[in-house]
Every structure is written in C-alpha cells, then in structure tokens.
mmCIF file of C-alpha atoms in Angstrom:
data_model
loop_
_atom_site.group_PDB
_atom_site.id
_atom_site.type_symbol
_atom_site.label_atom_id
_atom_site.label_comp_id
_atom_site.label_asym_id
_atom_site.label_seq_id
_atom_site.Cartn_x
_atom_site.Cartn_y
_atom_site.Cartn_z
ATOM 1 C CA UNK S 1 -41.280 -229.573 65.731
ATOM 2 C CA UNK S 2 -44.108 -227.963 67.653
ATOM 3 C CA UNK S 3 -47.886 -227.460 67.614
ATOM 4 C CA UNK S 4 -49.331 -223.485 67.942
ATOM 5 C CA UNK S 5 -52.523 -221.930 67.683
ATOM 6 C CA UNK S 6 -53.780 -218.565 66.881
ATOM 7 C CA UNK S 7 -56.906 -216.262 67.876
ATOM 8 C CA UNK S 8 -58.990 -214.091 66.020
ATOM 9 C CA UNK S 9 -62.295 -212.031 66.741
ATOM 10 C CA UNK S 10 -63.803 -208.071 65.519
ATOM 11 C CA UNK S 11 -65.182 -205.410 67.422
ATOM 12 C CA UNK S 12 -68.172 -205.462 65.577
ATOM 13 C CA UNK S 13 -68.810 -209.489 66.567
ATOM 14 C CA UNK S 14 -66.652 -211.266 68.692
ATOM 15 C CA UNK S 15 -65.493 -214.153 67.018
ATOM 16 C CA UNK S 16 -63.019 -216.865 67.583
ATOM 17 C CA UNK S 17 -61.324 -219.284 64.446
ATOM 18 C CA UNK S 18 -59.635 -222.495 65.496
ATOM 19 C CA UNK S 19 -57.595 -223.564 62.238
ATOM 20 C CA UNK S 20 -55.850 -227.215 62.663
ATOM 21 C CA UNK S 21 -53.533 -227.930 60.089
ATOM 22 C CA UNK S 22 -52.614 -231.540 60.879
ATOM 23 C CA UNK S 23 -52.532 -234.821 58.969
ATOM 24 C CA UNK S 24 -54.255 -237.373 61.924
ATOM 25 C CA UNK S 25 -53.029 -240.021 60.826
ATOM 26 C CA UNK S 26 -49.203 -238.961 61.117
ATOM 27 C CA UNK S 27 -50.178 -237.297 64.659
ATOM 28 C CA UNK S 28 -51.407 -240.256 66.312
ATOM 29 C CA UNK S 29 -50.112 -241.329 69.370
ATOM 30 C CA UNK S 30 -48.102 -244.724 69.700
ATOM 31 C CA UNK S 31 -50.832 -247.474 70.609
ATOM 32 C CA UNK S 32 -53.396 -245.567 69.356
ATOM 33 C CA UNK S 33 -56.268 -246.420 67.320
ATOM 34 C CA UNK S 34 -56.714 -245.711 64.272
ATOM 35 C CA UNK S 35 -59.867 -244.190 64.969
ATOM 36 C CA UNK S 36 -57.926 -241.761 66.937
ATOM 37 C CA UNK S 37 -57.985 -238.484 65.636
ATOM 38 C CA UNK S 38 -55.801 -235.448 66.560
ATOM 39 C CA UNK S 39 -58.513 -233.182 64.998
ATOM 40 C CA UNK S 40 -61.854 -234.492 66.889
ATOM 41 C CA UNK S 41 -59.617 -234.027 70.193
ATOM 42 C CA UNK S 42 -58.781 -230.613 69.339
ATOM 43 C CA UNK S 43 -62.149 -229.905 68.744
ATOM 44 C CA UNK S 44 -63.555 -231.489 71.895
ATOM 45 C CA UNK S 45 -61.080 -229.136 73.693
ATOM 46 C CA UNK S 46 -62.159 -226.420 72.227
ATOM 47 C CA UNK S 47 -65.244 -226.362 72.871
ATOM 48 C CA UNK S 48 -65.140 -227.337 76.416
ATOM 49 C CA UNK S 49 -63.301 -224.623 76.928
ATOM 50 C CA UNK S 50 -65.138 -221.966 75.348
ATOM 51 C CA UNK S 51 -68.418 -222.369 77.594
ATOM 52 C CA UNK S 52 -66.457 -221.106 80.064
ATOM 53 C CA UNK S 53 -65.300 -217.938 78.685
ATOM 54 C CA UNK S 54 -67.663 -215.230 81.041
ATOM 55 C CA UNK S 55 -68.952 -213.485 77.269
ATOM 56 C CA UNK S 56 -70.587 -214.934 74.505
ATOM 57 C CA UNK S 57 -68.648 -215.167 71.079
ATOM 58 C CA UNK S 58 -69.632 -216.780 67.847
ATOM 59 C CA UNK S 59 -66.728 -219.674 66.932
ATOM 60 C CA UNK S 60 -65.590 -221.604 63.671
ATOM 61 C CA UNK S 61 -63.455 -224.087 63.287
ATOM 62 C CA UNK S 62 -60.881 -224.653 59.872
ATOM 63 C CA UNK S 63 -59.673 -228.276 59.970
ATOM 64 C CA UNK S 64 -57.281 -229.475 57.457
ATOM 65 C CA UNK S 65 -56.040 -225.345 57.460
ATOM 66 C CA UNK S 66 -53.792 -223.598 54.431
ATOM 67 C CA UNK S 67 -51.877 -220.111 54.039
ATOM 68 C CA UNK S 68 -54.703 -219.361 51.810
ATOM 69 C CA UNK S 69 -57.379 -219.932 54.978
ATOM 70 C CA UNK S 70 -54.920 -218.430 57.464
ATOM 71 C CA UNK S 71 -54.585 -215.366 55.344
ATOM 72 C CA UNK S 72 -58.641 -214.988 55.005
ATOM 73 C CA UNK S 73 -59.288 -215.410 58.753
ATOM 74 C CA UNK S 74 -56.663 -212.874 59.730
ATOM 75 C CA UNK S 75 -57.765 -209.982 57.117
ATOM 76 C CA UNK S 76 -61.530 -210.672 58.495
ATOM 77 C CA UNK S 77 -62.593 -207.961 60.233
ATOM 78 C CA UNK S 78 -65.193 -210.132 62.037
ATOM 79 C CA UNK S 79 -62.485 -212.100 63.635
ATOM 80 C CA UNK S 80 -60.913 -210.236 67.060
ATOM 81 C CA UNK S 81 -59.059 -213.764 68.067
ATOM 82 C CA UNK S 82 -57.652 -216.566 66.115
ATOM 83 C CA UNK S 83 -56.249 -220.252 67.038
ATOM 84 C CA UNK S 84 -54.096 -221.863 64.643
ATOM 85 C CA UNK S 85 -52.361 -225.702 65.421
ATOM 86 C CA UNK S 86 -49.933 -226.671 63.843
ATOM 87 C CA UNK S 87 -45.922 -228.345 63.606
ATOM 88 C CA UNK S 88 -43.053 -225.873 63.778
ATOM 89 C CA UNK S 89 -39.921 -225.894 64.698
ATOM 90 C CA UNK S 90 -37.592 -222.667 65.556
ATOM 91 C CA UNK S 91 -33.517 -223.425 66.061
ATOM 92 C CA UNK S 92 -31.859 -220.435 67.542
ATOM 93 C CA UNK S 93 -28.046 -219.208 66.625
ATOM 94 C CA UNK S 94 -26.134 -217.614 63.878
ATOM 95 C CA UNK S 95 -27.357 -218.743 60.109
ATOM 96 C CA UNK S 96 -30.015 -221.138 61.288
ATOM 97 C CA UNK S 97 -33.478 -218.740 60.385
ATOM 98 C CA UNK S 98 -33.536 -221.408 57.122
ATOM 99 C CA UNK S 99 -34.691 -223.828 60.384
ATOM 100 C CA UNK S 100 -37.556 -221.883 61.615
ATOM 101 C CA UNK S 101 -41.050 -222.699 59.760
ATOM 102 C CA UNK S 102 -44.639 -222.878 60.843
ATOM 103 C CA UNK S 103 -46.060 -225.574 58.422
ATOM 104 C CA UNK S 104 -49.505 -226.803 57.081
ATOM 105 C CA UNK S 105 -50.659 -230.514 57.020
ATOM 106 C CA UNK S 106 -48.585 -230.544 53.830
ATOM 107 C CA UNK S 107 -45.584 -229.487 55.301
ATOM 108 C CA UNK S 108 -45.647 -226.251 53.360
ATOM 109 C CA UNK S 109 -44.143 -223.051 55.691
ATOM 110 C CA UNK S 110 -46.978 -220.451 56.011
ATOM 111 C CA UNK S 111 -44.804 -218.304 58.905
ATOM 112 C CA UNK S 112 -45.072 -215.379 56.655
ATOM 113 C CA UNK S 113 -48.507 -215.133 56.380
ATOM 114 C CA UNK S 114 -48.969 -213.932 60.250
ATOM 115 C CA UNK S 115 -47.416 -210.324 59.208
ATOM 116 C CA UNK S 116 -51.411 -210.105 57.470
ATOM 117 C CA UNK S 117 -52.568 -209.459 61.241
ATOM 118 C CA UNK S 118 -54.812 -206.313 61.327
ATOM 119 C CA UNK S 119 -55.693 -203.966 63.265
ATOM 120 C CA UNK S 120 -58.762 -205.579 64.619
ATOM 121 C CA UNK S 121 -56.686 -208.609 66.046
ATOM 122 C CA UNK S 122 -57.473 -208.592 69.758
ATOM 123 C CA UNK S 123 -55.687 -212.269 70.480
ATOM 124 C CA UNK S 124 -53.371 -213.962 68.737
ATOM 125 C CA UNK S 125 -51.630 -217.657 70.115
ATOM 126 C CA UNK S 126 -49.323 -219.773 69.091
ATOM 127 C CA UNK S 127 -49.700 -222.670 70.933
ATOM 128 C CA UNK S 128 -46.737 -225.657 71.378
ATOM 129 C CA UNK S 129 -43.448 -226.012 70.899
ATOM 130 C CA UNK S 130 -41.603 -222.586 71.236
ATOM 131 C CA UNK S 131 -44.257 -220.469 69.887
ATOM 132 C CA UNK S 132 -43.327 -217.779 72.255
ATOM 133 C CA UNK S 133 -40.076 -217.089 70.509
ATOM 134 C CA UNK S 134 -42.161 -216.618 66.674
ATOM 135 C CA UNK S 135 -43.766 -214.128 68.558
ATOM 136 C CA UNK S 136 -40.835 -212.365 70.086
ATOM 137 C CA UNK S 137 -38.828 -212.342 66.560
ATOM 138 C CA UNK S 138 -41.985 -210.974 65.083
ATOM 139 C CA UNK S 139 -42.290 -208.353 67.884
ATOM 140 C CA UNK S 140 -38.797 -207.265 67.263
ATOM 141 C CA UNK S 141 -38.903 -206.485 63.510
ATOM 142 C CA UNK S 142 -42.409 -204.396 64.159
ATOM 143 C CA UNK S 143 -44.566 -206.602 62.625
ATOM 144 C CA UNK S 144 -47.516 -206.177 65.248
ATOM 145 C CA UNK S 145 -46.811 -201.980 65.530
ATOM 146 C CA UNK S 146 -49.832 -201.033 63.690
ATOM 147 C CA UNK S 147 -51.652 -202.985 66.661
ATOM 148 C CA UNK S 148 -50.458 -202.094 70.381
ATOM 149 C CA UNK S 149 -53.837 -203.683 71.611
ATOM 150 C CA UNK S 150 -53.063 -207.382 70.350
ATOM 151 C CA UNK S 151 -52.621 -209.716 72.938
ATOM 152 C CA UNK S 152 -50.181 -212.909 72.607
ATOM 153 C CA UNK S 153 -49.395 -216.041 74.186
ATOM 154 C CA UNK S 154 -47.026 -218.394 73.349
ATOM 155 C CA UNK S 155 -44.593 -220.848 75.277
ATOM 156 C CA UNK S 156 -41.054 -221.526 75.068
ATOM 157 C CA UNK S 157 -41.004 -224.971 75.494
ATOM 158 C CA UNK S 158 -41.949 -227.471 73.593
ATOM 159 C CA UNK S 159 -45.951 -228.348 74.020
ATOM 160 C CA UNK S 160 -48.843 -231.221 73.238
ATOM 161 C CA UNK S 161 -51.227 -229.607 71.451
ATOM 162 C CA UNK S 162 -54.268 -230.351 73.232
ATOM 163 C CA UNK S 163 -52.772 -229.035 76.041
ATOM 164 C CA UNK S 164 -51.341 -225.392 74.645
ATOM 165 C CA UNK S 165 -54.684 -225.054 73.026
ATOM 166 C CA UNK S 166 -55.996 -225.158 76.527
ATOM 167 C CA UNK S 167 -53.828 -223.040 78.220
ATOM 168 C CA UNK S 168 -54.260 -220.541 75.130
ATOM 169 C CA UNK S 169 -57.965 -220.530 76.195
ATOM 170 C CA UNK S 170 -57.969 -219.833 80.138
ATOM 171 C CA UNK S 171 -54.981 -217.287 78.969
ATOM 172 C CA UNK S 172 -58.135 -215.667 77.132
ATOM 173 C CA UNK S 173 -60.593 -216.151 79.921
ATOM 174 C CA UNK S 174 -57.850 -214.731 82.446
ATOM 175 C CA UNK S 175 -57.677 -211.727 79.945
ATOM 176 C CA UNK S 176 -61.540 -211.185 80.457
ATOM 177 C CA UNK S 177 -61.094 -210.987 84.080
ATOM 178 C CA UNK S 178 -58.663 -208.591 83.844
ATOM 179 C CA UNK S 179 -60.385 -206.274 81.103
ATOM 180 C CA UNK S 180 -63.199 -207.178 80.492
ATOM 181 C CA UNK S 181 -64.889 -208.220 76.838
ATOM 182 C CA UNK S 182 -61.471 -206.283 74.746
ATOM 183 C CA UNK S 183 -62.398 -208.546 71.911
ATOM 184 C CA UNK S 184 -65.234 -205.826 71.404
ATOM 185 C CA UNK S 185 -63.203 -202.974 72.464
ATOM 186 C CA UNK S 186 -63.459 -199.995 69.172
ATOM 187 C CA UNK S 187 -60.504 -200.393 66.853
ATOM 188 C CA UNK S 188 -60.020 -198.607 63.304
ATOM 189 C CA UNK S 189 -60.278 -200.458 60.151
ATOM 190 C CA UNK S 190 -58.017 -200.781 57.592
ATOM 191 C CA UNK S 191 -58.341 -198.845 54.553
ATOM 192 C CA UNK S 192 -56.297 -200.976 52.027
ATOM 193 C CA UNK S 193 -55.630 -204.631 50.560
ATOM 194 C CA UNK S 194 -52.287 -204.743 52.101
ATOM 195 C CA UNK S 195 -50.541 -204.468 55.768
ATOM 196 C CA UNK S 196 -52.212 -202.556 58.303
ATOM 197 C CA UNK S 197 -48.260 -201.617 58.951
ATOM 198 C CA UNK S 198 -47.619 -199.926 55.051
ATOM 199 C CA UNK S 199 -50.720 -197.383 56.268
ATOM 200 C CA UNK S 200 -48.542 -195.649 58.827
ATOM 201 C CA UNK S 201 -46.084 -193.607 56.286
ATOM 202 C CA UNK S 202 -47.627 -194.082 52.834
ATOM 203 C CA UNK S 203 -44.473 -191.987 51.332
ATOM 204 C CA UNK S 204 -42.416 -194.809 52.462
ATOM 205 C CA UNK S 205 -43.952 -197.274 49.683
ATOM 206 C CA UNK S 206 -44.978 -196.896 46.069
ATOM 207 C CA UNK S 207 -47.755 -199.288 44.237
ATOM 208 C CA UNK S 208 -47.104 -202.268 42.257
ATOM 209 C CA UNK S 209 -49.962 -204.293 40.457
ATOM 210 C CA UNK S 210 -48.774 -207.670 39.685
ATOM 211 C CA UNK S 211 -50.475 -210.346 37.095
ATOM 212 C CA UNK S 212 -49.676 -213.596 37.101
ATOM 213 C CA UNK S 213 -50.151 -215.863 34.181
ATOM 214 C CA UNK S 214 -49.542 -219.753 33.498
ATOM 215 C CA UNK S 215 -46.055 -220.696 32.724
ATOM 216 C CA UNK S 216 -46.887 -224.537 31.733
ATOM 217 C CA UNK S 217 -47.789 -226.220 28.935
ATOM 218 C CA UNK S 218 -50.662 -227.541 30.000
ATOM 219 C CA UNK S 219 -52.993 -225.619 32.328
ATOM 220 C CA UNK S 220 -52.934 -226.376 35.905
ATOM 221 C CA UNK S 221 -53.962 -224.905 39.126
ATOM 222 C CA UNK S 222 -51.598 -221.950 40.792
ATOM 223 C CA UNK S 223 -50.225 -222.208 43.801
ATOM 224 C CA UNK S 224 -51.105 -219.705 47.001
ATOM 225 C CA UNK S 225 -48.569 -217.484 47.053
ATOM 226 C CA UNK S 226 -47.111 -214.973 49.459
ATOM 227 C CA UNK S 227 -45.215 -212.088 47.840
ATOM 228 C CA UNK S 228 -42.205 -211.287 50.290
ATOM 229 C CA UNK S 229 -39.569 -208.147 50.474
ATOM 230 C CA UNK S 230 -36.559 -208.736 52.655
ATOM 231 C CA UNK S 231 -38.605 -211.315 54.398
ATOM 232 C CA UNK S 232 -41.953 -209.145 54.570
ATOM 233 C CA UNK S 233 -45.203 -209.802 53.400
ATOM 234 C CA UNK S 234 -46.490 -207.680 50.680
ATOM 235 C CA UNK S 235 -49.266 -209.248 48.713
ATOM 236 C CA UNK S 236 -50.895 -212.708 48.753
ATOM 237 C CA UNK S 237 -52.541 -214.453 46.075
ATOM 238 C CA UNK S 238 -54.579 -218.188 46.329
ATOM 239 C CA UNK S 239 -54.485 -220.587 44.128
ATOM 240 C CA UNK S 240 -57.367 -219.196 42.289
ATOM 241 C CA UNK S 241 -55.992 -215.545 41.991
ATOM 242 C CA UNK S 242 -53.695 -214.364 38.928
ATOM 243 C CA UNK S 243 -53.934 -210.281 40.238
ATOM 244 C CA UNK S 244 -53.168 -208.903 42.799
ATOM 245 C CA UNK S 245 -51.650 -205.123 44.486
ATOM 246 C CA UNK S 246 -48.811 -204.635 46.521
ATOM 247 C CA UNK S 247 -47.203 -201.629 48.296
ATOM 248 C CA UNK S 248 -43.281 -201.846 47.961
ATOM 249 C CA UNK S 249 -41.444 -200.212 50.320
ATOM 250 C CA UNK S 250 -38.945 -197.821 48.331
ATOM 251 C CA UNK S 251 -34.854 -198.515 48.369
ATOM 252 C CA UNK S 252 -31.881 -196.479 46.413
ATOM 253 C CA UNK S 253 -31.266 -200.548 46.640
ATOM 254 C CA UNK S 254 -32.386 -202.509 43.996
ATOM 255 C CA UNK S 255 -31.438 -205.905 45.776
ATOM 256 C CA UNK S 256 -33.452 -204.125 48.524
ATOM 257 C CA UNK S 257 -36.237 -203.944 46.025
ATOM 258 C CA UNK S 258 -36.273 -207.863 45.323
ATOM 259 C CA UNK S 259 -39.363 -209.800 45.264
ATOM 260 C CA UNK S 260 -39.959 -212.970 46.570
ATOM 261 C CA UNK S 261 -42.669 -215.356 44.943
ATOM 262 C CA UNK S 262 -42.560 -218.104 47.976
ATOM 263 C CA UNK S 263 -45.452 -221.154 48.178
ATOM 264 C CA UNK S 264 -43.541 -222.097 51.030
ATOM 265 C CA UNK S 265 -43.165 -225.786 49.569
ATOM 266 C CA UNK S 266 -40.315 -227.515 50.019
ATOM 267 C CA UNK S 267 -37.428 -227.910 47.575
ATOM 268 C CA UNK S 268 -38.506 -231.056 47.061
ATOM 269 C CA UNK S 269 -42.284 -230.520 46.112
ATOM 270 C CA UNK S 270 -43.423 -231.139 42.740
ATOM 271 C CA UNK S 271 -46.289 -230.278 40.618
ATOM 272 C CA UNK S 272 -46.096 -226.805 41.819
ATOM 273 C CA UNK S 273 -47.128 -223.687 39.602
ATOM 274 C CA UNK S 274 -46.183 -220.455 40.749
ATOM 275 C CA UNK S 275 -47.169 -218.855 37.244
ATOM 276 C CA UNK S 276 -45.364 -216.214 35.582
ATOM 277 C CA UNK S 277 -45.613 -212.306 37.001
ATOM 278 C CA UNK S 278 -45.375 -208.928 35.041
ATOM 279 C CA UNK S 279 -45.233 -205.974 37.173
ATOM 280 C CA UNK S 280 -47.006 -202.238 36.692
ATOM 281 C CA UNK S 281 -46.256 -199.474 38.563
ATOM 282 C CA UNK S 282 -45.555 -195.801 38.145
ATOM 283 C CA UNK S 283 -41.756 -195.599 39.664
ATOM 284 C CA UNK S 284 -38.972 -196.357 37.270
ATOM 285 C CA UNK S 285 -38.620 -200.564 38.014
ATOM 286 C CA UNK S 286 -39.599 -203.594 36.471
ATOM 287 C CA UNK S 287 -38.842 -207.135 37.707
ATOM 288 C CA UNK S 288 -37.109 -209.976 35.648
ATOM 289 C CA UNK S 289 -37.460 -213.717 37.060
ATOM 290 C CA UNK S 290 -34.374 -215.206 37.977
ATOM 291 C CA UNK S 291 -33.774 -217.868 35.777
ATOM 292 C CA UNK S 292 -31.823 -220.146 33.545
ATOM 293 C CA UNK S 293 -30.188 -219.358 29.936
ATOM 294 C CA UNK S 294 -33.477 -221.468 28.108
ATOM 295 C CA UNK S 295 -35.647 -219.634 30.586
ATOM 296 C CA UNK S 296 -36.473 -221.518 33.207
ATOM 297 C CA UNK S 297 -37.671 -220.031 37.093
ATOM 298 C CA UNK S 298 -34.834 -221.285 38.724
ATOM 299 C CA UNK S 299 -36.268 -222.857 41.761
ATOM 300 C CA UNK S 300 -39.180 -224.970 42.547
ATOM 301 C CA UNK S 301 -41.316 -223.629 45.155
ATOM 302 C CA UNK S 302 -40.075 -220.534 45.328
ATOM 303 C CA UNK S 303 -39.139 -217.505 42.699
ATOM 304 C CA UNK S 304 -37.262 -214.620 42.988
ATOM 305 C CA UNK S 305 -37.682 -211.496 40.695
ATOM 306 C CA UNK S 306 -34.581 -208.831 40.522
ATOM 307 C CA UNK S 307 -35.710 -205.282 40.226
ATOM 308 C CA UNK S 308 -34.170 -203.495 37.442
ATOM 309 C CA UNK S 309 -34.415 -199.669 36.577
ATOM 310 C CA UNK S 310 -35.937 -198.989 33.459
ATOM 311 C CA UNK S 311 -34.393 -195.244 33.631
ATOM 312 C CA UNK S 312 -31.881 -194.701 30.863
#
C-alpha cells in the first residue's frame, strides 16, 4: 500500500488543494497516542512548507477526501496544483492491473477519477508508495495529452506520507526556481462537461445523456459513480446526481462500446446503490444492464451495460 498526493492551482488564481483521504485511527503509528493524528501532521506539513514557496497562492485543504471531492477539485478551473494522500498499492506483471488501486478512507478505488485532469492543471503529485509508476501508466495511454504543460512527481518506492508530501512541495518550489510562477502561466479552458482529451477530435465520439433512477425498494442515497469505457473515464456522477452527459468514443465494436458503472467499492461492500441508467443518444445503440434471469445488476459495486444496436 502507499500514500500519494496531488496538486492543483488556475491561471486565473493560483491555488493549491491538499485532499487526505485517511482513516487516523488505522494510520497511527505503533506506540502512538491516540491523540495522534495522521491528518493534523499532514496539515502541519503543509503548511510549513508552503511559506516557503517564493509566490503567494491561496490553499485549501479536503480532509476525510472522496472521488466525488477529487473529481470537483480537478475540473476547478481555479485550481493550477493539487495534493491528494492517500493508500495505494500498484503490483507490476502480466494479469495483475486488478492489484493496482488508489483508495479513499473507505477503501473505495478512485484511480479513475485522475483522467478528469484539465487543461489548467499546472502540478499534479502523487506522493508515497510507487506513485511514480500511476503516473507513467497514465502517461502511456495519453491520459495527460490534452496538457503538455502539467508537471508530475511521483516516487517509485514506497514512501511515509509526511515525508512525500514534503518532497512534493520543495519539488514545487524547485519548479519556481526554474520557471518561475507557471501555476499562472495562460492556458485555454475547456469548453465541455467531459475530458479535456474528447475535445481534440470531436468526430471521434458521439453524445450520450444518461439518467439514472433508483433501483430499490426503498429510497436510498446513490452512490458516486464514475462511468468508464475500456478503462476510461467518461462521465461522473455524485451521490446526489441522477443525470449526467458523456462523450463515447465510437467502435464498429460493440464490446468496445461497453459501459462501465464502477463506485469503486469493493466486492464486498454493501448498502451500495448504483441506481438504474437509460441511455439517449442520436447513433443507433442502447445499453442493457448485465444481469440475472429475475433481473438483478449482477455485481455489487460495480455494473456493466452491453451496447446493443437498435438498427434492424
């Protein structure tokens, strides 16, 4: 497992987001205190080191952080550098990618929700235990392309958190040094809900609205979801959202055309409620849950709709 951290900040006001997602009492160390508390170290760190960055920025800090906060932070166009801690855990070799998760203080694996990075992101860290090689995965399937200013750091070992969210933060001052305040430097803004990376071709991708409804018998809150296709992120809803659009990037496939409802819970989660989704869109698909004979989502914190071609 490993602790990471992420930075955020606009050109319009420099700002910087520490999100901790840690439970203190299960990241306490042996012979500790109980008044010991991962998250009022974090934050002491923090802001030590920020006085010494050689420009002022405006900073917030997320304790107690979800894939719903994450995904707000990153689409803010106020925030140029973000800092997220965290546990994950990456295991490298053939069939293992089930292994590699970045989770919240619930253990619930909010990876995914990085790919929401725009344009305006000027810093981005993931601090602790191997966060370097999130970054170069991520690198490698074009994730970051829409941004070729962002700047990353990220180690390969494994890390104490206090200590990679220091090293994340004289990585930013040495970055000042070097070129001066390029958390204010002019970048364009995204035009759209979705990925700044869907903007580059639009013919590549066609629209789909999505609506999601309750599928319980008695009302209870949704889950957040992230909306995946062959592993990318396409759409996010929180728990409080039941609509949402999505660009879909267009297959002759129609397993290529899959969609992924994932909370990121584990299997063995409970009291989870994805909803139920119906799909609009002016290409010839629609999307059926997978599911049981008495009509059941088959899976529990994640559900997977097949596209099917409603062309005779």
């Amino acid at each position: 497992m490993s602790f990471w951290l992420c930075l955020s900040l606009s050109a319009q006001a420099s700002k910087i987001v520490m999100l901790t997602s840690l439970d203190p009492d299960k990241n306490r160390p042996p012979l500790r205190l109980r008044s010991w508390n991962i998250n009022e170290k974090l934050t002491e760190r923090f802001h030590k080191e920020m006085w010494k960055l050689p420009y002022p920025v405006d900073k917030e800090i997320v304790h107690f952080a979800t894939a719903a906060d994450l995904y707000q932070v990153l689409k803010d166009p106020e925030v140029t550098a973000v800092i997220w801690v965290g546990h994950a855990g990456f295991a490298e070799g053939q069939g293992l990618s089930l292994l590699r998760s970045i989770i919240d203080y619930k253990g619930n694996d909010l990876k995914a929700v990085f790919q929401a990075a725009g344009s305006h992101l000027k810093y981005l860290a993931l601090v602790g235990c191997r966060g370097q090689l999130f970054l170069n995965e991520w690198s490698k399937k074009g994730y970051f392309d829409h941004n070729p200013q962002l700047e990353t750091f990220g180690r390969e070992v494994r890390t104490d958190a206090r200590k990679g969210l220091k090293m994340a933060l004289r990585n930013l001052n040495d970055l000042f040094s070097k070129k001066g305040d390029f958390l204010k430097q002019n970048s364009i803004p995204s035009d759209n809900d979705f990925l700044d990376y869907q903007t580059s071709d639009r013919g590549e991708y066609f629209e789909v609205a999505l609506n999601r409804e309750n599928d319980q018998s008695q009302s209870t809150q949704f889950t957040a979801i992230q909306v995946l296709q062959k592993g990318r992120l396409v759409g996010f809803l929180s728990s409080d959202e039941t609509q949402a659009r999505t660009l879909i990037k267009k297959s002759k496939s129609l397993n290529d055309l899959k969609l992924v409802m994932d909370s990121g819970a584990p299997s063995s989660a409970n009291e989870l409620n994805l909803g139920r989704f119906t799909f609009k869109s002016d290409n010839p698909y629609n999307w059926k849950v997978f599911q049981t004979p008495n009509g059941k989502p088959i899976g529990v914190g994640k559900h997977i709709y097949r596209a099917q071609n409603t062309m005779p």
